[in-house]
Amino acid sequence: MNSIIQLNGLSKSFGSQEVLKNVSLNIPKGDIYGLLGPSGSGKTTLIKLMIGLETPSTGNVTFKGNKLKANELYPTIGYMAQSDALYDELTAKENLSFMASLYGLKKKKRNEQIKKVMTTVDLLADLNKPVHQYSGGMKRRLSLAIALLHDPEVLFLDEPTVGIDPVLRKEIWDSFHRLKEEGRTLIITTHVMDEAERCDRLGLLQHGEIISSDTPDAIKETYGVTSIEDVFLKNGGVSIEN
Amino acid sequence: MGVFPLRIKGFVIRILKQLLRDKRTLALMFLAPLLILSMLSLVFNSDDYEAKVAIVDLPQQMEAKFDTKDFQLYTSPDKALKDIKNGELDGYISLEDPTSPSIVIEGSDPTVNGAVMKKIQTLFPTDSQKLSDQIEYVYGSGDMEMFDSFGPVLLGFFVFFFVFLISGVSFLRERTTGTLERLLASPIKIWEMVVSYVLGFGIVTLLQASLISWYSIYVLDMMMRGSFFNVLIIIVSLSFTALTLGILLSAFAKNELQMMQFIPIVVVPQIFFSGLFNLDTISEWLSWIGPITPLYYAADALRDVMIRGFAFEDLLFNLSVLIGFSILFIVLNVAALRKYRKI
């Protein structure tokens, strides 16, 4: 297995609160890797550790076999945070243009990419609207568009489909699969079961620990259950919220 | 009881709880007014200003007549004038022609002008009336009002105040809305971020500074002896210190309200020590504050241009200090933000 990200014995505490305990994971290149777990299980912290926005208390993270370094990592990854990091006063296009400029996209390429990613998230018609007029779901999609803007090799998406209706959610997941076909790696956190089933691999997080990391079918087989949700129920009784 | 009082009660409790959680805001509400009142009392209850006055060419036959122990004695008016210009004297009276004494006063601060006159009048208890005809002012003039003297300081203060607040809050928003984190996960370098902020705000600041200076000088008719261009250079240099300090201090605020809390701590005290009140009368144990505040240098430079009509070369010291402050704050900003990017 050719892994693009490796986590070795990763722990993270904030003060006396231990959020992640001894997490070791390999994320294979070219997979859609889903991080599944109830809220408060440490999904966001894990993502932030993977991209160096937090430093681990113990253990280490490697990206393509090397220690994380800002100038090597950030140009090649796309990140969508759990809360929409948008400039509300600006229009969608202004937000996109600003972010594109950070990745050094020239004007022609920039406009092409803006059109492409806004089509993917179905927001092209609202390109020139100020963001404060956007609905919650639209903001989510714009954040996703920004993460896709510079054609990143690896995408880190923290709850990308929250607040997005089922039809559009399906379309977005179709686009995730298209990105995968193009050879990209996607790391996606979710707590929605049908999304989990569409991942190549799943890491199940509970109380800061990875209780399982495998393909959805292999996980179900190991636990002798018919749905992923049952794994959590079997393993301590905390149901996944929906 | 209906649902109405219940809701109000719940609401009030929630507000009080929120306030109690924020110990700093609470401390500010109670302690800041005490701090400002204390400062005002220190400044206003300070000793009366003792003017430094000299007598030039005191004729021997008059020595016995005058009580000269509070005066410095000079033999040449040129020497006295030089000492006025470098700040060692506030004024002198020349008795070269004992029948019509002439008076020269530094002139940039009406309070000091008054103190000099009061002291000179003690020499002529009987016929003080005609003295006022003989006064010459080195800078400023006799009809200079308090506002002309305060004006340059206030001009600097307000520019500093608003630039500080607006830049601080904007950067704070970047932090609280998560956009800073998003920026940190992009290829932008920390120093690029700081420089972008300085440039972006620098442009707005330049416009703001021009407008305020223009308004003060041409609309409010503040005394203006020097060149408008020099005033602009000083104001813009001061704005850069406000801008970089605002961004720096926003790192220590969790929300807009906490940013406001820096106003009585960082901004307002500067006005007390920047020459709005005579610095020589401030208690000795507080006098070190002035020289560590940017406004001290900006106010001095602004008075040099607006009241004393100094040329650009004479402003170099104050300008260098202001630019030095900006560079220091920029370096500290980069260092503080580096902590946020952990790899």
XYZ file of C-alpha atoms in Angstrom:
585
model
C 0.000 0.000 0.000
C 1.405 3.339 -1.128
C 0.443 5.684 1.658
C 0.506 9.457 1.238
C -0.030 10.332 4.916
C 1.176 8.382 7.901
C 0.284 9.062 11.504
C 2.490 7.362 14.077
C 1.357 7.123 17.685
C -0.336 10.494 17.581
C -1.743 11.970 20.802
C -3.110 15.429 21.379
C -4.164 17.061 24.617
C -5.601 20.509 25.203
C -4.738 21.238 28.807
C -5.773 18.190 30.783
C -8.236 17.038 28.136
C -6.890 14.286 25.925
C -8.573 14.607 22.529
C -6.654 11.959 20.604
C -5.007 8.876 22.042
C -2.227 7.012 20.283
C -3.596 7.261 16.759
C -1.676 5.420 14.049
C -3.026 5.490 10.502
C -1.911 5.050 6.922
C -3.880 6.908 4.301
C -3.359 5.363 0.866
C -2.660 7.578 -2.115
C -5.617 7.903 -4.469
C -8.281 6.834 -1.981
C -11.334 8.539 -0.609
C -10.633 8.112 3.085
C -13.530 8.786 5.416
C -13.088 9.746 9.060
C -16.262 8.708 10.800
C -17.198 9.308 14.384
C -19.645 11.009 16.707
C -19.185 14.706 17.372
C -16.449 15.331 19.913
C -14.590 12.191 18.880
C -11.612 14.192 17.587
C -12.177 14.251 13.801
C -11.408 17.943 13.350
C -8.349 17.778 15.593
C -7.079 14.818 13.589
C -7.478 16.717 10.301
C -5.714 19.755 11.759
C -2.824 17.590 12.919
C -2.520 16.096 9.425
C -2.037 19.536 7.861
C 0.067 21.065 10.594
C -2.491 23.507 11.982
C -1.971 21.776 15.319
C 1.140 20.121 16.666
C 0.841 16.672 18.236
C 1.559 16.243 21.948
C 3.327 12.987 21.096
C 3.888 11.057 17.874
C 4.422 12.414 14.389
C 2.846 12.959 10.992
C 4.518 12.408 7.636
C 3.339 13.598 4.240
C 4.762 11.603 1.312
C 7.281 10.164 3.742
C 8.614 13.527 4.952
C 8.038 15.701 7.964
C 5.380 18.363 7.394
C 6.794 21.561 5.920
C 4.647 24.559 5.068
C 6.269 25.344 1.732
C 5.985 21.729 0.505
C 2.585 20.858 1.962
C 0.340 23.875 1.481
C 0.686 24.411 -2.271
C -0.401 20.812 -2.913
C -3.355 20.469 -0.561
C -6.849 21.881 -0.431
C -8.461 22.440 2.961
C -12.035 23.058 3.868
C -12.509 23.861 7.530
C -15.536 22.905 9.544
C -16.604 26.532 9.870
C -16.799 28.528 6.679
C -13.794 30.789 6.497
C -15.238 33.342 4.121
C -15.149 37.110 3.883
C -18.849 37.906 4.226
C -18.591 41.427 2.882
C -17.093 40.220 -0.391
C -18.802 38.459 -3.283
C -18.149 34.779 -3.999
C -16.011 35.760 -6.944
C -13.954 38.162 -4.837
C -13.406 35.441 -2.249
C -12.336 32.999 -4.944
C -10.087 35.511 -6.676
C -8.377 36.363 -3.396
C -7.706 32.719 -2.543
C -6.617 31.990 -6.106
C -4.087 34.773 -5.825
C -2.574 33.111 -2.755
C -1.938 30.031 -4.872
C -0.406 32.129 -7.605
C -3.071 31.494 -10.242
C -2.754 33.963 -13.100
C -5.771 35.829 -14.366
C -6.729 33.560 -17.278
C -6.203 30.329 -15.334
C -7.922 31.927 -12.352
C -11.106 32.672 -14.294
C -11.117 29.193 -15.825
C -10.738 27.554 -12.442
C -13.368 29.763 -10.800
C -15.852 28.777 -13.502
C -14.928 25.102 -13.181
C -15.191 24.830 -9.385
C -18.340 26.926 -9.170
C -19.937 24.612 -11.729
C -18.947 21.609 -9.617
C -20.724 23.032 -6.572
C -23.595 24.415 -8.660
C -23.116 28.042 -7.661
C -22.140 29.605 -10.970
C -25.364 31.621 -11.078
C -24.561 33.193 -7.703
C -20.957 34.038 -8.484
C -21.376 37.770 -8.042
C -23.546 37.711 -4.949
C -22.037 38.963 -1.702
C -21.430 36.043 0.629
C -23.601 37.454 3.420
C -26.588 36.842 1.141
C -25.678 33.170 0.832
C -27.555 30.478 2.749
C -25.673 28.127 5.064
C -25.591 25.376 2.437
C -24.355 27.791 -0.225
C -21.524 28.957 2.046
C -20.550 25.339 2.582
C -20.407 24.776 -1.154
C -18.406 27.947 -1.700
C -15.885 26.764 0.903
C -15.637 23.503 -1.002
C -15.137 25.391 -4.257
C -12.282 27.325 -2.644
C -10.657 24.071 -1.497
C -10.805 22.762 -5.093
C -9.651 25.999 -6.676
C -5.958 25.258 -7.227
C -6.384 21.618 -8.372
C -4.835 20.208 -5.199
C -3.357 16.728 -5.088
C -4.815 15.994 -1.663
C -8.064 17.365 -0.268
C -8.852 17.662 3.429
C -12.560 18.251 3.830
C -13.998 18.696 7.309
C -17.741 17.905 7.152
C -18.103 19.156 3.577
C -21.784 18.317 3.084
C -23.365 19.650 6.276
C -26.458 21.651 5.454
C -26.536 20.558 1.820
C -29.705 18.924 0.498
C -29.630 15.208 -0.490
C -29.785 15.737 -4.261
C -26.889 18.157 -4.301
C -25.037 16.035 -1.765
C -25.181 13.093 -4.143
C -23.861 15.291 -6.951
C -21.015 16.511 -4.768
C -20.086 12.963 -3.859
C -20.122 12.088 -7.574
C -17.639 14.906 -8.073
C -15.472 13.505 -5.238
C -15.337 10.236 -7.144
C -14.395 12.069 -10.325
C -11.558 13.791 -8.438
C -10.424 10.383 -7.218
C -10.456 9.049 -10.808
C -8.089 11.902 -11.674
C -5.684 10.441 -9.119
C -6.344 12.734 -6.165
C -6.553 11.690 -2.541
C -9.485 12.877 -0.422
C -9.716 12.819 3.356
C -13.269 13.566 4.406
C -14.821 13.696 7.849
C -18.483 12.854 8.136
C -21.063 11.436 10.444
C -23.536 10.498 7.718
C -23.793 6.747 7.113
C -24.570 6.699 3.408
C -21.536 8.929 2.854
C -19.396 6.514 4.813
C -20.467 3.707 2.485
C -19.151 5.712 -0.487
C -15.608 5.927 0.895
C -12.856 3.540 -0.184
C -11.638 3.296 3.357
C -12.934 4.377 6.709
C -11.256 5.321 9.931
C -13.698 4.977 12.815
C -12.998 7.396 15.639
C -14.517 7.005 19.075
C -13.435 8.869 22.215
C -10.218 9.943 20.531
C -9.200 6.471 19.453
C -9.220 4.804 16.041
C -11.270 1.684 16.626
C -11.014 0.459 13.060
C -9.404 1.477 9.748
C -10.313 -0.556 6.678
C -12.714 -0.765 3.747
C -16.389 -0.462 4.772
C -17.079 -4.112 3.839
C -14.071 -5.444 5.752
C -15.088 -3.457 8.837
C -18.631 -4.830 8.750
C -17.294 -8.338 8.311
C -14.862 -8.030 11.233
C -17.583 -6.823 13.580
C -20.192 -9.168 12.127
C -22.682 -6.349 11.544
C -24.705 -5.197 8.562
C -24.193 -1.417 8.910
C -21.301 0.770 10.012
C -23.495 2.405 12.634
C -23.771 -0.945 14.398
C -19.988 -0.979 14.855
C -20.229 2.071 17.115
C -23.210 0.619 18.970
C -21.409 -2.637 19.475
C -18.249 -0.864 20.588
C -19.526 1.107 23.550
C -23.038 2.115 22.706
C -22.646 5.686 21.462
C -24.921 6.175 18.503
C -23.869 8.345 15.628
C -25.995 11.435 15.476
C -27.545 12.365 12.182
C -47.151 34.277 36.124
C -47.092 34.338 32.360
C -44.263 33.408 30.112
C -43.158 37.018 29.657
C -41.352 37.655 33.010
C -39.901 34.180 32.836
C -38.218 34.921 29.531
C -36.905 38.249 30.805
C -35.519 36.621 33.901
C -33.789 33.955 31.838
C -32.404 36.593 29.544
C -31.037 38.748 32.329
C -29.392 35.783 34.018
C -27.796 34.756 30.758
C -26.380 38.260 30.202
C -25.011 38.447 33.732
C -23.450 35.009 33.374
C -21.814 35.971 30.113
C -20.344 39.067 31.725
C -19.105 37.125 34.718
C -17.326 34.649 32.427
C -15.346 37.493 30.846
C -13.277 38.613 33.799
C -11.261 41.010 31.732
C -14.196 42.993 30.421
C -15.494 43.151 33.943
C -12.172 44.370 35.303
C -12.026 46.993 32.597
C -15.499 48.301 33.346
C -14.537 48.874 36.939
C -10.829 49.631 36.879
C -10.319 51.641 33.690
C -12.334 54.640 34.869
C -10.267 54.658 38.062
C -7.096 54.613 35.995
C -8.157 57.503 33.780
C -9.424 59.570 36.695
C -6.142 59.017 38.507
C -4.177 60.155 35.508
C -6.279 63.272 35.068
C -5.858 64.178 38.702
C -2.106 63.669 38.500
C -1.889 65.825 35.425
C -4.124 68.644 36.637
C -2.989 68.755 40.225
C 0.605 69.053 39.179
C 2.681 71.974 40.426
C 2.317 75.298 38.695
C 4.720 75.626 35.867
C 7.820 77.586 36.832
C 8.784 79.522 33.726
C 12.483 79.764 32.859
C 13.008 83.459 32.258
C 16.214 85.427 31.772
C 17.104 89.076 32.115
C 19.442 90.343 29.414
C 21.684 93.369 29.825
C 20.660 94.231 33.342
C 22.162 97.697 34.039
C 24.213 97.823 37.204
C 22.284 100.673 38.731
C 19.089 98.616 38.503
C 20.469 95.464 40.113
C 19.519 96.660 43.559
C 16.052 97.647 42.449
C 15.083 94.242 41.078
C 14.646 90.991 42.873
C 16.499 88.825 40.352
C 17.046 85.612 42.265
C 14.417 83.725 40.187
C 15.883 84.892 36.898
C 18.886 83.835 34.874
C 21.170 86.658 33.874
C 22.443 86.903 30.288
C 24.673 89.463 28.696
C 23.720 88.955 25.074
C 20.275 88.626 23.497
C 21.687 86.254 20.849
C 22.727 83.760 23.495
C 19.294 83.991 25.139
C 17.533 83.509 21.823
C 19.637 80.434 21.138
C 18.667 78.981 24.509
C 15.007 79.637 23.772
C 15.329 77.734 20.517
C 16.918 74.719 22.160
C 14.381 74.730 24.950
C 16.481 75.885 27.907
C 14.653 79.173 28.262
C 10.982 80.061 27.872
C 11.580 83.762 27.415
C 13.666 86.772 28.340
C 13.329 90.433 29.015
C 15.932 92.755 27.624
C 16.747 95.910 29.569
C 19.201 97.283 27.055
C 17.043 100.373 27.002
C 15.741 100.506 30.595
C 12.985 102.927 29.704
C 11.395 100.526 27.206
C 12.133 96.890 28.058
C 11.523 94.345 25.296
C 10.243 90.847 25.898
C 10.841 87.718 23.814
C 8.807 84.565 24.426
C 9.133 81.077 22.910
C 5.436 81.156 22.148
C 4.289 77.640 21.202
C 2.354 76.963 24.407
C -0.117 79.566 25.698
C 0.209 78.262 29.285
C 3.937 78.842 29.227
C 3.493 82.245 27.598
C 1.258 83.210 30.486
C 3.709 81.913 33.072
C 6.548 83.927 31.514
C 4.491 87.111 31.544
C 3.412 86.535 35.125
C 6.999 86.202 36.183
C 8.174 89.262 34.290
C 5.374 91.317 35.773
C 6.796 90.655 39.234
C 9.713 92.884 38.175
C 7.386 95.798 37.473
C 4.736 95.724 40.139
C 3.486 99.228 39.341
C 3.378 99.745 35.604
C 2.832 96.282 34.131
C 0.271 97.602 31.652
C 2.525 98.814 28.902
C 4.670 95.675 28.918
C 2.354 93.735 26.639
C 3.157 96.096 23.764
C 6.776 95.031 23.814
C 6.370 91.271 23.402
C 7.948 89.395 20.549
C 7.232 85.741 19.982
C 9.901 83.430 18.619
C 7.248 80.948 17.446
C 3.532 81.273 17.417
C 2.002 84.588 18.404
C 0.237 86.331 21.243
C -3.159 85.702 19.717
C -2.496 81.992 19.485
C -5.355 80.180 21.144
C -5.244 77.033 23.241
C -6.615 75.116 20.277
C -3.676 76.127 18.097
C -1.336 74.703 20.662
C -3.387 71.562 21.345
C -4.352 71.131 17.720
C -1.278 69.303 16.442
C -1.402 66.896 19.403
C -5.104 66.202 18.940
C -4.636 65.740 15.218
C -2.015 63.096 15.869
C -4.081 61.515 18.600
C -7.229 61.023 16.557
C -5.382 59.599 13.599
C -3.611 57.193 15.937
C -6.820 56.255 17.726
C -8.873 55.351 14.661
C -6.173 53.622 12.704
C -5.281 51.574 15.769
C -8.841 50.502 16.384
C -9.845 49.735 12.819
C -6.733 47.802 11.906
C -6.841 45.894 15.173
C -10.471 44.899 14.777
C -10.013 43.879 11.145
C -7.161 41.597 11.980
C -9.059 40.264 14.944
C -11.941 39.368 12.620
C -9.528 37.435 10.482
C -8.715 35.415 13.550
C -12.249 34.910 14.893
C -13.950 34.062 11.585
C -11.448 31.321 10.824
C -10.061 33.016 7.738
C -6.661 33.373 9.415
C -6.520 29.605 9.879
C -7.516 29.143 6.253
C -4.724 31.529 5.253
C -2.246 29.613 7.380
C -3.155 26.438 5.444
C -2.329 28.213 2.163
C 1.084 28.937 0.671
C 1.171 32.579 1.840
C 4.155 33.409 4.013
C 3.721 35.093 7.362
C 5.718 38.156 6.421
C 3.673 38.465 3.224
C 0.551 38.541 5.320
C 1.895 41.281 7.589
C 3.209 43.343 4.705
C -0.109 42.991 2.864
C -1.911 44.316 5.889
C 0.491 47.214 6.259
C 0.146 48.095 2.592
C -3.599 47.643 2.391
C -4.230 49.727 5.449
C -1.388 52.048 4.528
C -3.330 53.170 1.473
C -6.504 53.799 3.441
C -4.486 55.494 6.143
C -2.811 57.798 3.676
C -6.216 58.984 2.519
C -7.528 59.326 6.054
C -4.445 61.233 7.183
C -4.658 63.614 4.229
C -8.303 64.331 4.868
C -7.924 64.908 8.596
C -4.871 67.122 8.187
C -6.514 69.112 5.435
C -9.671 69.556 7.481
C -7.809 70.628 10.612
C -5.617 73.137 8.858
C -7.915 74.577 6.240
C -11.345 74.144 7.785
C -10.671 74.360 11.512
C -7.990 76.911 10.772
C -5.370 75.388 12.994
C -2.198 77.423 13.073
C 0.038 76.317 10.210
C 3.498 77.814 9.767
C 5.296 74.998 7.961
C 4.551 72.895 4.924
C 1.467 70.722 4.550
C 3.602 68.032 2.959
C 5.689 67.744 6.131
C 2.541 67.394 8.225
C 1.436 64.553 5.967
C 4.745 62.741 6.297
C 4.512 62.894 10.086
C 0.858 61.815 10.190
C 1.466 58.907 7.847
C 4.477 57.727 9.857
C 2.351 57.913 12.989
C -0.453 55.962 11.285
C 1.953 53.176 10.485
C 2.843 52.817 14.152
C -0.875 52.760 15.043
C -1.595 50.215 12.342
C 1.199 47.844 13.252
C 0.525 48.193 16.978
C -3.206 47.558 16.404
C -2.524 44.340 14.523
C -0.015 43.260 17.139
C -2.344 43.840 20.076
C -5.295 42.171 18.319
C -3.441 38.916 19.028
C -4.241 39.476 22.690
C -7.966 40.072 22.196
C -10.582 37.380 21.827
C -13.323 39.623 20.432
C -14.079 43.185 19.399
C -14.987 44.163 22.924
C -11.596 43.088 24.207
C -9.991 45.090 21.410
C -11.795 48.185 22.669
C -10.277 47.550 26.058
C -6.909 48.576 24.697
C -8.183 52.122 24.182
C -7.923 53.251 27.813
C -4.811 51.150 28.361
C -2.770 51.940 25.264
C -4.303 54.866 23.410
C -5.689 57.367 25.901
C -2.644 57.552 28.202
C -0.537 58.648 25.247
C -2.458 61.888 25.048
C -1.464 62.835 28.594
C 2.200 62.398 27.896
C 2.436 63.799 24.401
C 2.533 67.487 25.231
C -1.142 68.277 25.496
C -0.321 69.077 29.091
C 2.985 70.632 29.923
C 5.411 67.775 30.302
C 7.656 69.641 32.749
C 4.927 69.676 35.373
C 4.148 65.956 35.239
C 5.205 64.039 38.331
C 8.725 62.803 37.929
C 7.852 59.153 38.485
C 5.495 59.258 35.479
C 7.734 61.199 33.136
C 9.288 58.080 31.599
C 5.985 57.203 29.913
C 6.125 59.939 27.283
C 9.320 58.864 25.525
C 8.073 55.293 25.048
C 4.889 56.352 23.242
C 4.779 57.094 19.496
C 2.435 60.049 19.940
C 5.088 61.868 21.990
C 7.358 62.094 18.945
C 4.566 62.720 16.467
C 3.103 65.560 18.554
C 6.507 67.179 18.944
C 7.158 66.947 15.203
C 3.688 68.277 14.373
C 4.195 71.278 16.649
C 7.581 71.834 15.082
C 5.980 72.111 11.662
C 2.661 73.718 12.443
C 3.640 76.240 15.107
C 7.374 76.615 14.741
C 7.459 76.230 10.950
C 10.416 73.854 10.943
C 11.758 72.415 7.709
C 12.040 68.737 6.840
C 15.652 68.382 8.049
C 14.617 69.448 11.539
C 12.052 66.636 11.742
C 14.428 63.797 11.023
C 14.902 62.710 14.617
C 11.197 62.425 15.411
C 10.453 60.798 12.061
C 13.175 58.201 12.545
C 11.787 57.288 15.952
C 8.293 56.857 14.486
C 9.568 54.694 11.643
C 11.621 52.756 14.193
C 8.447 52.030 16.181
C 6.713 50.743 13.023
C 9.601 48.466 12.129
C 9.728 47.125 15.674
C 5.989 46.382 15.644
C 6.199 44.720 12.214
C 8.989 42.451 13.414
C 6.997 41.576 16.540
C 3.919 40.879 14.391
C 5.793 38.456 12.213
C 7.211 36.752 15.305
C 3.774 36.522 16.952
C 2.098 35.124 13.839
C 4.867 32.600 13.274
C 3.599 30.912 16.405
C 0.307 30.250 14.658
C 1.926 28.433 11.798
C 3.216 25.376 13.495
C 5.143 23.754 10.663
